Coordinates of C-alpha atoms and ligand atoms in Angstrom, one line a residue:
X1 CA 66.3 44.5 93.4
X2 CA 69.6 42.8 92.8
X3 CA 71.5 44.0 89.8
X4 CA 72.6 41.7 87.0
X5 CA 76.3 42.2 86.3
X6 CA 78.6 40.9 83.7
X7 CA 81.7 38.9 84.7
X8 CA 84.0 37.2 82.2
X9 CA 81.3 36.0 79.8
X10 CA 78.4 35.5 82.3
X11 CA 75.4 37.6 83.3
X12 CA 74.8 36.9 87.0
X13 CA 73.2 38.5 90.1
X14 CA 75.8 40.9 91.7
X15 CA 76.0 38.8 94.9
X16 CA 77.1 35.7 92.8
X17 CA 79.9 37.6 91.0
X18 CA 83.2 36.4 92.5
X19 CA 86.8 37.1 91.4
X20 CA 90.1 35.7 92.7
X21 CA 91.8 37.3 95.8
X22 CA 94.9 37.2 93.5
X23 CA 93.3 39.4 90.9
X24 CA 95.8 42.2 90.1
X25 CA 93.1 44.8 90.1
X26 CA 92.7 44.1 93.9
X27 CA 96.4 43.5 94.7
X28 CA 98.0 46.3 92.6
X29 CA 95.2 48.5 91.2
X30 CA 96.5 46.9 87.9
X31 CA 93.3 47.7 86.1
X32 CA 91.6 50.3 83.9
X33 CA 88.0 51.4 83.6
X34 CA 85.4 53.5 81.8
X35 CA 82.1 55.1 82.8
X36 CA 79.5 55.9 80.2
X37 CA 76.3 57.8 80.9
X38 CA 72.9 56.3 80.0
X39 CA 70.0 58.6 79.1
X40 CA 66.6 57.2 78.1
X41 CA 68.2 53.7 78.1
X42 CA 70.8 54.8 75.5
X43 CA 74.6 55.1 75.8
X44 CA 76.0 58.7 75.5
X45 CA 79.3 59.4 73.8
X46 CA 80.1 55.7 74.1
X47 CA 82.5 55.4 71.1
X48 CA 84.8 58.0 72.8
X49 CA 84.7 56.1 76.1
X50 CA 85.5 52.7 74.5
X51 CA 88.3 54.4 72.4
X52 CA 89.8 55.7 75.6
X53 CA 89.5 52.3 77.2
X54 CA 91.5 51.0 74.3
X55 CA 94.1 53.7 74.9
X56 CA 94.3 53.0 78.7
X57 CA 94.7 49.2 78.1
X58 CA 97.3 49.6 75.4
X59 CA 99.4 52.0 77.4
X60 CA 99.6 49.4 80.3
X61 CA 99.8 46.3 78.0
X62 CA 96.5 45.0 79.4
X63 CA 94.7 42.7 76.9
X64 CA 91.3 43.9 75.8
X65 CA 89.4 40.7 75.5
X66 CA 87.0 41.8 72.8
X67 CA 86.2 44.5 70.2
X68 CA 84.4 47.7 71.0
X69 CA 81.3 46.4 69.1
X70 CA 81.2 43.3 71.4
X71 CA 81.6 45.4 74.5
X72 CA 78.8 47.7 73.3
X73 CA 76.5 44.7 72.9
X74 CA 77.2 43.7 76.5
X75 CA 76.6 47.3 77.7
X76 CA 73.3 47.3 75.9
X77 CA 72.3 43.9 77.2
X78 CA 73.0 45.0 80.8
X79 CA 71.0 48.2 80.3
X80 CA 68.1 46.0 79.2
X81 CA 68.5 43.4 81.9
X82 CA 68.5 46.0 84.6
X83 CA 65.9 48.3 83.1
X84 CA 68.3 51.2 83.3
X85 CA 66.7 54.4 82.0
X86 CA 69.1 57.0 83.4
X87 CA 72.5 56.4 85.1
X88 CA 75.9 55.0 84.3
X89 CA 77.5 51.9 83.1
X90 CA 81.0 50.9 84.3
X91 CA 83.5 48.7 82.4
X92 CA 86.2 47.5 84.7
X93 CA 89.2 45.6 83.1
X94 CA 92.0 44.2 85.2
X95 CA 95.1 42.5 83.9
X96 CA 93.8 39.4 85.5
X97 CA 94.7 36.9 88.2
X98 CA 97.6 34.4 88.5
X99 CA 98.1 31.7 91.1
X100 CA 100.0 33.8 93.6
X101 CA 101.0 37.4 94.3
X102 CA 103.9 38.6 92.2
X103 CA 104.7 42.2 91.1
X104 CA 105.7 40.9 87.6
X105 CA 103.1 39.2 85.4
X106 CA 103.2 36.7 82.6
X107 CA 102.4 37.7 79.1
X108 CA 99.8 34.8 79.0
X109 CA 97.7 36.3 81.8
X110 CA 94.0 36.5 81.0
X111 CA 92.2 39.7 81.9
X112 CA 89.2 40.0 84.2
X113 CA 86.3 41.9 82.7
X114 CA 83.4 43.2 84.8
X115 CA 80.5 45.5 83.8
X116 CA 77.8 46.9 86.1
X117 CA 75.2 49.6 86.0
X118 CA 74.3 52.4 88.5
X119 CA 71.0 54.2 88.6
X120 CA 71.6 58.0 88.9
X121 CA 69.7 61.2 88.0
X122 CA 71.8 63.1 85.6
X123 CA 69.4 65.5 83.9
X124 CA 67.2 66.6 86.8
X125 CA 69.8 66.7 89.5
X126 CA 69.5 69.5 92.1
X127 CA 73.2 70.2 91.6
X128 CA 72.5 72.0 88.3
X129 CA 70.5 74.6 90.2
X130 CA 72.6 74.9 93.3
X131 CA 76.0 74.3 91.8
X132 CA 78.8 72.7 93.9
X133 CA 81.4 74.0 96.3
X134 CA 84.9 72.8 95.9
X135 CA 88.1 73.1 97.8
X136 CA 91.6 73.2 96.3
X137 CA 93.6 70.1 97.2
X138 CA 97.2 69.0 96.3
X139 CA 97.3 66.7 93.3
X140 CA 99.3 63.7 94.6
X141 CA 98.5 61.4 91.7
X142 CA 101.0 59.6 89.4
X143 CA 102.3 61.1 86.1
X144 CA 100.1 59.2 83.7
X145 CA 96.7 60.7 84.4
X146 CA 95.7 60.2 80.7
X147 CA 95.3 56.5 81.6
X148 CA 92.0 55.9 83.3
X149 CA 93.2 53.4 85.9
X150 CA 91.3 52.1 88.9
X151 CA 94.2 53.4 91.1
X152 CA 91.8 56.1 92.5
X153 CA 93.0 56.4 96.1
X154 CA 94.2 60.0 95.8
X155 CA 90.7 60.9 94.5
X156 CA 89.0 59.0 97.3
X157 CA 91.1 60.8 99.9
X158 CA 90.6 64.2 98.3
X159 CA 86.8 63.8 98.0
X160 CA 86.6 62.6 101.6
X161 CA 88.5 65.7 102.7
X162 CA 86.2 67.9 100.7
X163 CA 83.1 66.4 102.3
X164 CA 84.7 66.7 105.8
X165 CA 85.2 70.4 105.0
X166 CA 81.6 70.8 104.0
X167 CA 82.3 71.0 100.3
X168 CA 81.1 68.8 97.5
X169 CA 84.4 68.1 95.6
X170 CA 88.0 69.2 95.0
X171 CA 89.9 71.0 92.4
X172 CA 93.4 69.4 92.3
X173 CA 96.4 71.7 92.3
X174 CA 99.9 71.1 91.0
X175 CA 102.6 73.8 91.0
X176 CA 99.9 76.4 91.7
X177 CA 97.8 75.4 88.7
X178 CA 94.5 73.5 88.6
X179 CA 94.9 70.1 86.9
X180 CA 91.3 68.9 87.1
X181 CA 88.4 68.1 89.4
X182 CA 88.3 65.0 91.7
X183 CA 86.7 63.0 88.9
X184 CA 86.0 65.6 86.3
X185 CA 87.6 68.3 84.0
X186 CA 87.7 71.9 85.3
X187 CA 86.9 75.1 83.5
X188 CA 86.5 78.8 84.2
X189 CA 85.0 81.7 82.3
X190 CA 87.2 84.8 82.7
X191 CA 85.8 88.3 83.4
X192 CA 86.6 89.0 79.7
X193 CA 84.3 86.1 78.7
X194 CA 86.9 83.5 77.6
X195 CA 86.5 79.8 78.3
X196 CA 89.7 78.5 79.9
X197 CA 90.6 74.9 80.5
X198 CA 93.9 73.0 80.8
X199 CA 95.2 71.6 77.6
X200 CA 95.3 67.8 77.1
X201 CA 98.5 66.1 78.2
X202 CA 99.6 63.3 80.5
X203 CA 98.7 65.6 83.4
X204 CA 94.9 65.2 83.0
X205 CA 92.4 62.7 81.7
X206 CA 91.2 63.5 78.2
X207 CA 87.5 63.8 79.2
X208 CA 85.1 62.5 76.6
X209 CA 82.5 65.0 77.8
X210 CA 85.2 67.7 77.6
X211 CA 85.7 66.7 73.9
X212 CA 82.0 67.2 73.1
X213 CA 81.8 70.4 75.2
X214 CA 84.8 72.0 73.4
X215 CA 83.1 71.4 70.0
X216 CA 79.7 72.7 71.3
X217 CA 81.4 75.7 72.9
X218 CA 83.2 76.5 69.7
X219 CA 79.8 76.6 67.9
X220 CA 78.5 79.2 70.4
X221 CA 81.3 81.5 69.2
X222 CA 83.0 81.8 72.7
X223 CA 86.7 82.3 72.6
X224 CA 88.5 79.3 74.0
X225 CA 92.0 79.3 75.7
X226 CA 93.5 75.8 76.4
X227 CA 96.1 76.8 79.0
X228 CA 96.7 76.1 82.7
X229 CA 95.0 78.5 85.1
X230 CA 95.8 79.1 88.7
X231 CA 93.5 78.8 91.6
X232 CA 93.7 82.6 92.2
X233 CA 92.5 83.1 88.6
X234 CA 89.6 80.8 89.4
X235 CA 88.7 82.7 92.5
X236 CA 88.4 85.8 90.3
X237 CA 86.5 84.1 87.5
X238 CA 83.1 85.1 86.2
X239 CA 82.0 81.4 86.1
X240 CA 83.4 78.0 86.9
X241 CA 82.2 74.5 86.1
X242 CA 83.2 70.8 85.8
X243 CA 82.3 68.1 83.3
X244 CA 82.2 64.3 83.4
X245 CA 80.0 61.4 82.3
X246 CA 78.3 61.3 85.7
X247 CA 77.6 65.1 85.9
X248 CA 77.7 66.3 82.3
X249 CA 78.1 70.0 83.4
X250 CA 77.9 71.2 87.0
X251 CA 78.4 74.8 88.0
X252 CA 81.0 75.5 90.6
X253 CA 79.7 78.3 92.8
X254 CA 82.4 78.4 95.5
X255 CA 86.1 77.6 95.7
X256 CA 87.8 77.5 99.1
X257 CA 84.9 79.3 100.7
X258 CA 85.1 82.2 98.2
X259 CA 81.9 82.7 96.1
X260 CA 82.5 82.7 92.3
X261 CA 81.0 86.1 91.1
X262 CA 77.6 86.3 92.8
X263 CA 77.8 82.7 94.1
X264 CA 75.1 81.5 91.6
X265 CA 75.5 79.1 88.6
X266 CA 76.9 81.0 85.6
X267 CA 74.8 81.7 82.5
X268 CA 77.2 80.3 80.0
X269 CA 77.6 77.2 82.2
X270 CA 73.9 76.5 82.3
X271 CA 73.5 77.2 78.6
X272 CA 76.3 74.8 77.8
X273 CA 74.7 72.1 80.0
X274 CA 71.4 72.5 78.2
X275 CA 73.1 72.4 74.8
X276 CA 75.0 69.2 75.7
X277 CA 71.9 67.5 77.0
X278 CA 69.7 68.6 74.0
X279 CA 72.4 67.4 71.6
X280 CA 72.8 64.1 73.4
X281 CA 69.0 63.5 73.4
X282 CA 68.7 64.5 69.7
X283 CA 71.4 61.9 68.8
X284 CA 69.6 59.0 70.6
Ligands
PDD1 N1 85.5 60.3 86.0 N2 89.1 63.7 85.0 C1 89.1 62.7 85.9 C2 90.2 62.5 86.8 C3 88.0 61.8 85.9 O1 87.9 60.8 86.7 C4 86.9 62.0 84.9 C5 85.7 61.1 84.8 C6 87.0 63.1 84.0 C7 86.0 63.3 83.0 O2 86.0 62.4 82.0 P1 84.7 62.0 81.1 O3 84.1 63.3 80.7 O4 85.2 61.2 80.1 O5 83.8 61.3 82.1 C8 88.1 63.9 84.1 C9 84.4 59.3 85.9 C10 83.1 59.9 85.7 C11 84.5 58.5 87.2 O6 85.6 58.0 87.5 O7 83.5 58.3 87.9

């Protein structure tokens, strides 16, 4: 069945949604976006996602056409119109379109706002049992990775290379250290049982799932070290995992063909995944 999408004030079938060929999102990747998970028809951690959308738009001087409350009402309405029980909802906001192509833009430009849903199994996905295999891959992205822009070509190329190599995803490497996953934050549990993940900075996206996981991990009593870790340290880890709104928590069982510990999803990883899902469902 055709999805109903939202475009600049209208709810329309996806095939009827049209935007200008001069939209700056298309011409210059001059756009930001957010992805929020939907469980049992409800938005998960959505306040955090909309706050980050505000950050991304503000940093680039893109106008947010409405308040977070108004955006939430559109998200909820699309969930209902598409009968979405489990999956994701995307908010795509470009700086807008002018009458011709020009690098510079006028201050009066009006943004383009698109929302659409995607059905996806997040809770009962086979990946939680099997875990994923990743390859290390050079991080060639720009220097403002704290901004969630739709300039995702480096991630697309990296994921394509991972699939071609028989892996599921990448861990991106800069100066010998892991920055993050292809579209996720990256973590290891050391042999001493410490949770290590890169600290927040402009080098990585401030994951909304990461934020929740850090609080939940703290409650378990595990020692947390927010510091960069190398790919060699990851090879020798007791456990490894990623987090994002589309995966929640997925175990990483192999990096560059080397199994992590016994090559099976780690115990803490699976426990943290369960805690995250239980907490999210309790808050619905
Ligand atoms: N990606 N780092 C990067 C580069 C990401 O693209 C994402 C999310 C994350 C995790 O952020 P969060 O927990 O807020 O989803 C970290 C989304 C899912 C995507 O682009 O599809």
